[in-house]
Short mmCIF file of C-alpha atoms in Angstrom, two decimals:
data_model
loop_
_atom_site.label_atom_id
_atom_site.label_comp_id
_atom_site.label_asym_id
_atom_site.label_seq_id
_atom_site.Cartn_x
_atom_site.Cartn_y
_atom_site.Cartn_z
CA UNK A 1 1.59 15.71 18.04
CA UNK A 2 4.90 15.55 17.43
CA UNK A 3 7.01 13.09 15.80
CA UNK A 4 11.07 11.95 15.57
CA UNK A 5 12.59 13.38 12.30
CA UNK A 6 14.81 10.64 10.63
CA UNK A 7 17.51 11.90 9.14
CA UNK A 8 18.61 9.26 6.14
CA UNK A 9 18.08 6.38 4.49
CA UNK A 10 19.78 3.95 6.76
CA UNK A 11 18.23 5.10 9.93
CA UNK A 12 14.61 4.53 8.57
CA UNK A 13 15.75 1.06 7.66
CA UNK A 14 16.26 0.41 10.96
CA UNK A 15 14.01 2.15 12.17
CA UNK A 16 11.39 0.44 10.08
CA UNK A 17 13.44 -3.01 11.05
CA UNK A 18 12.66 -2.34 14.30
CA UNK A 19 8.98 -1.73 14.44
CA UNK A 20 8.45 -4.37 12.06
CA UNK A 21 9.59 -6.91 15.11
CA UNK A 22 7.58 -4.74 17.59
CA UNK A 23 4.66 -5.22 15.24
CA UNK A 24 5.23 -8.93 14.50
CA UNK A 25 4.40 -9.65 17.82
CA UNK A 26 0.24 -9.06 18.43
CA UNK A 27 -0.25 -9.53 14.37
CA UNK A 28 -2.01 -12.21 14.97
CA UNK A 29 -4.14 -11.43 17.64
CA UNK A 30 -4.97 -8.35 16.28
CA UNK A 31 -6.28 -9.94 13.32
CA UNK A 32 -8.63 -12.31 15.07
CA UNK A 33 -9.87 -9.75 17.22
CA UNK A 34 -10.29 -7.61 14.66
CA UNK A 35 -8.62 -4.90 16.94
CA UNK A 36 -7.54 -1.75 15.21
CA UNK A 37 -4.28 -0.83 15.44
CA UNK A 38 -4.62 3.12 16.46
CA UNK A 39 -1.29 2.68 19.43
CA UNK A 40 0.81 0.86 16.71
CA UNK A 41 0.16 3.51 14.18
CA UNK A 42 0.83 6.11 16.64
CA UNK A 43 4.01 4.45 16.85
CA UNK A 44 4.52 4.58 13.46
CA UNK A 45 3.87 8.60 13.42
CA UNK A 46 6.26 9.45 16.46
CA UNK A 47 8.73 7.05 14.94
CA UNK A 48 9.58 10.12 11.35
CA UNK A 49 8.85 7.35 9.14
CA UNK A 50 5.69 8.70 8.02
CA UNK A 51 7.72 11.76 6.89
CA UNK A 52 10.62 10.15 4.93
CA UNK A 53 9.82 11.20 1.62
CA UNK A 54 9.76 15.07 2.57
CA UNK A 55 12.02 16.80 0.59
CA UNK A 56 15.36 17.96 2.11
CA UNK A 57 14.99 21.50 1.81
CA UNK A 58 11.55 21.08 3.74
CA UNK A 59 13.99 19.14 6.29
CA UNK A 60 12.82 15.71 5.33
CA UNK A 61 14.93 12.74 4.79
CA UNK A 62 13.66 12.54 1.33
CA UNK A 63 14.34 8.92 0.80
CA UNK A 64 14.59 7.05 -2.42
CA UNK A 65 12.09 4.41 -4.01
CA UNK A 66 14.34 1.69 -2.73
CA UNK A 67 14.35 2.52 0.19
CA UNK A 68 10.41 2.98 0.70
CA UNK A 69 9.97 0.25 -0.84
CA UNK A 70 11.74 -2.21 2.07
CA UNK A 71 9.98 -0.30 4.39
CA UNK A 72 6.98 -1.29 3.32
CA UNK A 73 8.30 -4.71 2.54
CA UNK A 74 9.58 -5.15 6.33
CA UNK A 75 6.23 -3.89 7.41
CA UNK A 76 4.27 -6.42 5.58
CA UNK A 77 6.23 -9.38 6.45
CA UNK A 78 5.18 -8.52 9.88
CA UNK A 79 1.46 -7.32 9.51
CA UNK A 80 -0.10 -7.38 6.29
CA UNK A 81 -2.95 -4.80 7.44
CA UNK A 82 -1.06 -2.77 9.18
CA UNK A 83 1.26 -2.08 6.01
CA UNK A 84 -1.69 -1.27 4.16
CA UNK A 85 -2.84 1.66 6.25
CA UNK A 86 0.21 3.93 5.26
CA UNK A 87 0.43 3.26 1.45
CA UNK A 88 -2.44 5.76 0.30
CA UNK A 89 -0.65 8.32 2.78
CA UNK A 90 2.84 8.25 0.44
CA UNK A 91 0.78 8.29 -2.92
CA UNK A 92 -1.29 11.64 -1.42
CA UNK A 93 2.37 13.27 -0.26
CA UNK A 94 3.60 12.67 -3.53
CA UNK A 95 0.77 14.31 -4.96
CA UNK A 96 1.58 17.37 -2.58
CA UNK A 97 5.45 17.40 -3.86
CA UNK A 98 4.48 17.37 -7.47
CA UNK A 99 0.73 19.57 -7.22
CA UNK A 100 1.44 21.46 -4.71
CA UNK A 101 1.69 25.28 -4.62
CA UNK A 102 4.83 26.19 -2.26
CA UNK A 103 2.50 27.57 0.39
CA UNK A 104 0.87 23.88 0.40
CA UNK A 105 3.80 22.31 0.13
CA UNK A 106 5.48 23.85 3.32
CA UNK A 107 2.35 23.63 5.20
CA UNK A 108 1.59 19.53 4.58
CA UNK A 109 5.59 18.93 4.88
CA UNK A 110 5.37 20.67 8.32
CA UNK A 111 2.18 18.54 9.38
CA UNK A 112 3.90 15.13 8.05
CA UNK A 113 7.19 16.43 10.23
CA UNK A 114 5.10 16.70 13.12
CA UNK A 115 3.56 13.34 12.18
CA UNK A 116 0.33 13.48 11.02
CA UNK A 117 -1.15 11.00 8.85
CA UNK A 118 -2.88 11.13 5.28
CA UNK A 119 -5.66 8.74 4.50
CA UNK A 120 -7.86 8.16 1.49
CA UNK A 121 -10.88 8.77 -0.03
CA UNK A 122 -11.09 7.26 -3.69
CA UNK A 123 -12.99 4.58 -4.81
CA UNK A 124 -16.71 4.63 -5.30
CA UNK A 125 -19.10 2.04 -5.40
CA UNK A 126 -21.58 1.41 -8.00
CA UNK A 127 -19.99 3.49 -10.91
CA UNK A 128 -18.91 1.93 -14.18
CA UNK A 129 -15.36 0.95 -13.17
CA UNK A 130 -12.96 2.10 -10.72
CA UNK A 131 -11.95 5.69 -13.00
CA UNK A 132 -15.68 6.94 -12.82
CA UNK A 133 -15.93 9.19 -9.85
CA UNK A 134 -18.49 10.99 -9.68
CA UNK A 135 -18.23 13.14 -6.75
CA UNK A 136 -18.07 17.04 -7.31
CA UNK A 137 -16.30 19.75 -5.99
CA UNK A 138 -18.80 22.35 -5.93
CA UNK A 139 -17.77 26.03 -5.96
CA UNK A 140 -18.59 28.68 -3.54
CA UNK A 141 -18.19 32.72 -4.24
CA UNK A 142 -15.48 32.82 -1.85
CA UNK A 143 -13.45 30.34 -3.90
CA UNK A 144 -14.02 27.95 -1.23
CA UNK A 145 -15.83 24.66 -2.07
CA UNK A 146 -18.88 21.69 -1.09
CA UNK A 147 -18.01 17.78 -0.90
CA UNK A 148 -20.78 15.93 -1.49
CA UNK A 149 -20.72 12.06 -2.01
CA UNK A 150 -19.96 8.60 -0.53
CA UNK A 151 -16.71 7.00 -0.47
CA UNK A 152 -15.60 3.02 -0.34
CA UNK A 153 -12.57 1.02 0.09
CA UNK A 154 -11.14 4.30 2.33
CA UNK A 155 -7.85 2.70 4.22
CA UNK A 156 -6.31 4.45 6.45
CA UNK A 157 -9.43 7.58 6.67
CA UNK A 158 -10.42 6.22 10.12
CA UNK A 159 -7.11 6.84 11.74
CA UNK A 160 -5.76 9.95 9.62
CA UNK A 161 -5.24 13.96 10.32
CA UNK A 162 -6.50 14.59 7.09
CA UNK A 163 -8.31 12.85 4.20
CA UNK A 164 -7.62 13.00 0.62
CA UNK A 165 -11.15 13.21 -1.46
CA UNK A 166 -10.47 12.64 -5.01
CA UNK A 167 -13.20 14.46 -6.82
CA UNK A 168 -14.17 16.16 -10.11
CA UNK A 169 -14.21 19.86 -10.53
CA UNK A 170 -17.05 21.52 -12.80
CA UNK A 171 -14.90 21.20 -16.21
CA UNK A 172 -14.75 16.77 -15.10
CA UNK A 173 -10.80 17.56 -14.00
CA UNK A 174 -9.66 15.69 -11.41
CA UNK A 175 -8.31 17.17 -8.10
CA UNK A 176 -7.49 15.87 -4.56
CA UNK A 177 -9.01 17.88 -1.75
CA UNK A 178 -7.27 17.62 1.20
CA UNK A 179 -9.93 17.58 4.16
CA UNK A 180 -9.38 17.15 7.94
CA UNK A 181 -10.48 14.11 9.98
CA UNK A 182 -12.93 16.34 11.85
CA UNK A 183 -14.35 18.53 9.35
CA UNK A 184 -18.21 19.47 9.24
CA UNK A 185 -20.12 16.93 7.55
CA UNK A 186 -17.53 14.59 7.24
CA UNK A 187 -18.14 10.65 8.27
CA UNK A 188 -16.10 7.55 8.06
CA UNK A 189 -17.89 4.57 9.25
CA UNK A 190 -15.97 1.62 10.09
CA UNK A 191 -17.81 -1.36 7.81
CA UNK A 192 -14.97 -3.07 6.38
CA UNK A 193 -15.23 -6.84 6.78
CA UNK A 194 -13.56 -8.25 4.50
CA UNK A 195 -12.06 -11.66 4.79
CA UNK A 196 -8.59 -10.37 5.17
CA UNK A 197 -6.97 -7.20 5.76
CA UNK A 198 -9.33 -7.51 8.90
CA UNK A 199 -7.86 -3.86 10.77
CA UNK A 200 -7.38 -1.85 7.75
CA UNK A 201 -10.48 -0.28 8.87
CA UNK A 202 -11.31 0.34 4.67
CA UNK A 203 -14.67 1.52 5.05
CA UNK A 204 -16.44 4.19 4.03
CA UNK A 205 -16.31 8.21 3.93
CA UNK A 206 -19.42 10.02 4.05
CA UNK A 207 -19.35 13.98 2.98
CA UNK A 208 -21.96 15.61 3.56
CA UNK A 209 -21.43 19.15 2.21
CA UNK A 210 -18.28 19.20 3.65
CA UNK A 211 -16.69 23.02 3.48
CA UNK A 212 -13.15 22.89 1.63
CA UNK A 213 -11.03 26.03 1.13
CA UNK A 214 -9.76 26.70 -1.76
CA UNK A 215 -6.02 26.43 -1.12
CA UNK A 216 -6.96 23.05 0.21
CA UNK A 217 -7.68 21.32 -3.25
CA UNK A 218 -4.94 20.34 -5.45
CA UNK A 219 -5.18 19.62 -9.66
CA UNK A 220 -4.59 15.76 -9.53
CA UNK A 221 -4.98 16.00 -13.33
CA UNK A 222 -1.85 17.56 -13.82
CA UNK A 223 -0.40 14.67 -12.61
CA UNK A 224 -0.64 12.40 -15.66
CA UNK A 225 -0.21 15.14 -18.06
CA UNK A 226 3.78 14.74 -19.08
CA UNK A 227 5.56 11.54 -17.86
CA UNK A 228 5.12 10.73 -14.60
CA UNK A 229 5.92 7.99 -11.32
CA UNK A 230 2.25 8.61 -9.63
CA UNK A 231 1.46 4.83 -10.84
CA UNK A 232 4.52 3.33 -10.57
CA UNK A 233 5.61 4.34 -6.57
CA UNK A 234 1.80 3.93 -5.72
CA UNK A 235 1.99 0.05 -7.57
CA UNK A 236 5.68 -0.41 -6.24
CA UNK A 237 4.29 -0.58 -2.59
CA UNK A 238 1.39 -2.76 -3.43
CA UNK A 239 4.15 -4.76 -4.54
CA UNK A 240 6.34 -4.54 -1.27
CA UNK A 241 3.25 -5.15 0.92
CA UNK A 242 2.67 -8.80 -1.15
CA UNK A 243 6.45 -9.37 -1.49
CA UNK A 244 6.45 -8.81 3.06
CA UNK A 245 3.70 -10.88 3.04
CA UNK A 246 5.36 -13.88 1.20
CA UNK A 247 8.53 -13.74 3.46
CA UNK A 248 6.28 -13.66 6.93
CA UNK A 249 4.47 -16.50 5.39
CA UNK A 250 7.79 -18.25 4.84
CA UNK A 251 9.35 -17.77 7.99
CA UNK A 252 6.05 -18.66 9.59
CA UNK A 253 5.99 -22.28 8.14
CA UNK A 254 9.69 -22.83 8.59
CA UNK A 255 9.41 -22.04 12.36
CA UNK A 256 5.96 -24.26 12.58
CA UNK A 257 7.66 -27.14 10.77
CA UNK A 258 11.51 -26.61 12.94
CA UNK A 259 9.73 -26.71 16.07
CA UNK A 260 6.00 -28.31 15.94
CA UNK A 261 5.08 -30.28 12.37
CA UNK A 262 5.79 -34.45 12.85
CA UNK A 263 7.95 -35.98 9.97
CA UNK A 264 5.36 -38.23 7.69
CA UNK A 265 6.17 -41.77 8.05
CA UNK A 266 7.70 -42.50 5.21
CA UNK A 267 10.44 -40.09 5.42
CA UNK A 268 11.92 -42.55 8.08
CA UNK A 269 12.83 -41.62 11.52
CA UNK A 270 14.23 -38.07 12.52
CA UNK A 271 11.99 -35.01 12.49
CA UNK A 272 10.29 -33.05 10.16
CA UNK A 273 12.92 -30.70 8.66
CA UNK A 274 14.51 -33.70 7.17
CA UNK A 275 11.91 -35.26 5.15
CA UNK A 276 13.77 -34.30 1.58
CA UNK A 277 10.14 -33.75 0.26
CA UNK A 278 10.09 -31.32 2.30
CA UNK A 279 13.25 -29.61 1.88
CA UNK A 280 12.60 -29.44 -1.85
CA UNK A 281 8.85 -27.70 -1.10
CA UNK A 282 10.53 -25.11 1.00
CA UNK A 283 13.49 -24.60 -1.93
CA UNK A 284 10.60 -23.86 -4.47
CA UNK A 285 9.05 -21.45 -2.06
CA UNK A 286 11.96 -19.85 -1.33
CA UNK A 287 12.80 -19.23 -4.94
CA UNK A 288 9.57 -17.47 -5.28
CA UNK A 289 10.20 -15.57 -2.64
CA UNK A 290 13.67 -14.80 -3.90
CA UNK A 291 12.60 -13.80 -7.54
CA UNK A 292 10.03 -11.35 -5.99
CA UNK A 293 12.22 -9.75 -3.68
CA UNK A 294 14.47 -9.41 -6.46
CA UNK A 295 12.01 -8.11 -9.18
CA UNK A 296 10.76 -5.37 -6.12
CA UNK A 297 14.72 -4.34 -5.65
CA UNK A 298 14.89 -4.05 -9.80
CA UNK A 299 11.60 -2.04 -9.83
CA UNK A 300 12.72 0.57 -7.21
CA UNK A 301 15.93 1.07 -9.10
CA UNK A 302 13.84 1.75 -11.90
CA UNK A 303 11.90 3.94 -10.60
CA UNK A 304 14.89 5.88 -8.79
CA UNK A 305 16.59 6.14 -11.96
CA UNK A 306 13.24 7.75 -13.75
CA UNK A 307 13.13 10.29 -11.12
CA UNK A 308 16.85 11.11 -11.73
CA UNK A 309 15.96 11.96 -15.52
CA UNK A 310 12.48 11.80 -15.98
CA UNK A 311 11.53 11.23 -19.65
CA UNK A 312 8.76 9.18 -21.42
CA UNK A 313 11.01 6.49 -21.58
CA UNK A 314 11.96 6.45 -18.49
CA UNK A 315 8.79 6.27 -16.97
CA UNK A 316 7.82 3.61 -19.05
CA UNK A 317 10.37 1.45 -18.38
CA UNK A 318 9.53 2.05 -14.58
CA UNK A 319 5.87 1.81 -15.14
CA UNK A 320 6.84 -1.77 -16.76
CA UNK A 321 9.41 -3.03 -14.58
CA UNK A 322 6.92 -2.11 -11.39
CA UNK A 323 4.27 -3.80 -13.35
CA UNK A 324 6.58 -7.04 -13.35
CA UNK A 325 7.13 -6.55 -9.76
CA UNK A 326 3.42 -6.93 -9.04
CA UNK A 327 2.53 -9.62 -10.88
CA UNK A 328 5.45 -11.48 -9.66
CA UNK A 329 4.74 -10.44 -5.45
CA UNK A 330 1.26 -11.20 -6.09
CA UNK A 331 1.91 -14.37 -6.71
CA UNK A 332 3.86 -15.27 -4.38
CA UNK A 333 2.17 -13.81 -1.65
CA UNK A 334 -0.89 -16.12 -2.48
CA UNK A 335 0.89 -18.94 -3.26
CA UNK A 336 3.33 -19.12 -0.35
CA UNK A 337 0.44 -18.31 1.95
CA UNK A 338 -1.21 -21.16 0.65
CA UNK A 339 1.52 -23.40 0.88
CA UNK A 340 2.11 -23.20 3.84
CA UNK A 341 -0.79 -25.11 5.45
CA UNK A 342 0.95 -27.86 2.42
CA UNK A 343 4.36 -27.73 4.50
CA UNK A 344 3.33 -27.42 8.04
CA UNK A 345 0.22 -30.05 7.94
CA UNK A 346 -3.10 -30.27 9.25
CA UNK A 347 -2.35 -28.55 12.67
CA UNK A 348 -1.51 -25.60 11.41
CA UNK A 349 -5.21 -25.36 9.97
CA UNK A 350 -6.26 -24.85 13.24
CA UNK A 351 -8.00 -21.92 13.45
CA UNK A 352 -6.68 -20.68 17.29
CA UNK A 353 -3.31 -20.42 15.41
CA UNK A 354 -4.31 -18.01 13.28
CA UNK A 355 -2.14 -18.93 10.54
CA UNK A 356 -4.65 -18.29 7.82
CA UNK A 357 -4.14 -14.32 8.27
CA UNK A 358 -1.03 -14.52 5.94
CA UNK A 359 -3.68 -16.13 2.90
CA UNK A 360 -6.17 -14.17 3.67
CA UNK A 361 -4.57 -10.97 3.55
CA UNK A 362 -2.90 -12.11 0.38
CA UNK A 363 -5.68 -12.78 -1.24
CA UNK A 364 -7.45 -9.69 -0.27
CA UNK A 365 -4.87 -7.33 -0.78
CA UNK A 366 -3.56 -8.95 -4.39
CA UNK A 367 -7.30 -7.71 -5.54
CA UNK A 368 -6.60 -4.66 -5.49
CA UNK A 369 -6.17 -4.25 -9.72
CA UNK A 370 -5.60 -7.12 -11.59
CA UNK A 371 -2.46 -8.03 -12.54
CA UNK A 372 -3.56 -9.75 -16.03
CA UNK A 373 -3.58 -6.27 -16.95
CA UNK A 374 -0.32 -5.53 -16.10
CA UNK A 375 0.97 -8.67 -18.22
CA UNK A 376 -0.90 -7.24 -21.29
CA UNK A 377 1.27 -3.99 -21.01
CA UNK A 378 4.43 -5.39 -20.67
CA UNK A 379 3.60 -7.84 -23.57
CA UNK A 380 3.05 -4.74 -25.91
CA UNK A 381 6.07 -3.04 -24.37
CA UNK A 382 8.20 -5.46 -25.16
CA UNK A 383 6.29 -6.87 -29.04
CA UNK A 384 5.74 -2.96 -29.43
CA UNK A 385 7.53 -0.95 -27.93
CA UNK A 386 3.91 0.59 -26.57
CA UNK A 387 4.34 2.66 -23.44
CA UNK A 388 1.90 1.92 -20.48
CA UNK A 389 -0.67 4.14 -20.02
CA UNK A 390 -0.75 7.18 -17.61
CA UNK A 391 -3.71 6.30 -15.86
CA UNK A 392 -2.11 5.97 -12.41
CA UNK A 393 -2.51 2.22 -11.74
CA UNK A 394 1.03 1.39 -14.03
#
């Protein structure tokens, strides 16, 4: 494979711009087809903007927060699945930049150059709560290791190069083992089907003694020892992907109401777009929009700043002002999504249109963690002065 390497900031904007509109197009088909989107995120590979967070001297781009951040928010304003796919793929490379040996770290940077994609293998079903994982990495003489265990909730395994297992070592420490798509023993079966988020493909890995070398596992644990971003970048794109998914919502139900909705009688004659109700239902919408768009650009700079001069403090305040970010996209993505079947009337319920795909993948996506949580911490942080905890979901 090999891949386009973006050079700065402003070309993967519009390079990411650009998809985005390429994307737009078949978003809705592809949802109600449930068609996986393997050509569009081979697009997104050969495009470099896989790679943008390589670090310079690896010949990356090495882009800022900000700027990953409106990638992911262009992205989602045009497919809110197909942003998904890619966010588990920047949290594992960031786990590679800070983990990493420099042997690893030239090796993965050189793969992600070439355009290979990271997936994900997390979450578990059937444990306590979404920190007990139980699988093991199981040592070998040769200082190579066994996988065995079941993984859920895997976006982005089905398509990837190589798949990110977090596991437990024998002491209970964390690591991420970095497996490849078509190693012995390893399965992903395509059983998603959930309600939205339809070709994320977020089913499940099998590993069935799956052999890992040694100098393929990473100390994840490390991560959260010491201040640290892991959370707040992996929570920042959530944010982006809700925040893209408000604005497609948005400019969906002001093109269904500009050029098919009828005015309600009342409003008098003329056509829909100047029933004042309705102007005032699409300022409130907008404003929501607005604010999270706004609390996303605040959080990036944030987070930016923190990895200028990384301190506790630092990361707290970008653990908190991410944490506002999300609760603020979230909510817009679900209620904008909503609204617009308020704005655009009863035809756009039709389900032929499609137009359900932005809710639904609001909905599903915003479920993710819970953003009550999120609200508790930044009440303490600011009654307090109580940092967030480093537990990799702040």
């Amino acid at each position: 494979m090999t891949a386009h390497v973006i050079a700065d900031q402003a070309e993967a904007l519009a390079v990411a711009a650009a998809l985005a509109d390429e994307f737009r197009a078949g978003a809705a088909a592809r949802d109600a087809e449930r068609r996986l989107p393997r050509a569009e995120l081979d697009r997104l590979s050969a495009s470099g903007l896989l790679a943008v967070t390589v670090p310079a001297e690896h010949g990356g781009a090495d882009v800022g927060a900000g700027t990953l951040a409106e990638i992911f928010r262009l992205l989602g304003s045009a497919d809110g699945s197909l942003a998904q796919i890619p966010q588990s793929h920047f949290v594992h490379v960031n786990v590679i930049r800070r983990q990493g040996t420099d042997e690893q770290r030239k090796f993965f940077f050189a793969e992600l150059l070439a355009g290979r994609r990271l997936g994900n293998a997390q979450s578990e079903a059937g444990t306590r709560h979404v920190q007990d994982i139980r699988t093991r990495l199981a040592p070998r003489a040769d200082g190579s290791y066994l996988l065995p265990g079941v993984k859920h909730y895997s976006t982005g395994a089905l398509f990837a190069d190589w798949i990110p297992v977090l596991a437990r070592a024998e002491d209970d420490k964390l690591h991420v083992a970095y497996v490849p798509r078509d190693a012995p023993g390893l399965t992903v079966v395509d059983d998603w089907d959930g309600m939205g988020q339809r070709t994320t493909a977020s089913g499940t890995v099998r590993l069935d003694g799956v052999p890992v070398p040694g100098d393929r596992v990473l100390p994840h644990h490390l991560t959260f020892e010491g201040p640290q971003l892991h959370g707040a970048v992996a929570q920042l794109l959530h944010a982006a992907i809700d925040t893209g998914i408000a604005g497609g919502a948005l400019a969906e139900a002001a093109r269904f109401v500009r050029t098919t909705s009828r005015p309600w009688f009342e409003a008098g004659d003329g056509s829909a777009t100047d029933d004042p109700l309705l102007v005032q239902r699409f300022g409130e919408l907008a404003l929501e929009l607005r604010s999270a768009e706004a609390l996303l650009r605040e959080a990036a700079r944030a987070v930016d700043a923190a990895r200028a001069r990384l301190t506790d403090d630092s990361a707290a305040e970008a653990s908190i002002a991410v944490a506002a970010a999300k609760v603020r996209a979230a909510r817009a993505a679900v209620e904008v999504a909503s609204a617009l079947f308020e704005v655009a009337g009863t035809r756009a319920a039709l389900d032929s249109l499609n137009l359900h795909r932005h809710w639904r993948d609001a909905r599903t996506h915003t479920l993710h963690d819970p953003v009550r949580w999120k609200i508790q911490h930044i009440g303490r942080y600011v009654l307090t002065g109580t940092r967030p905890p480093r537990h990799g979901l702040l």
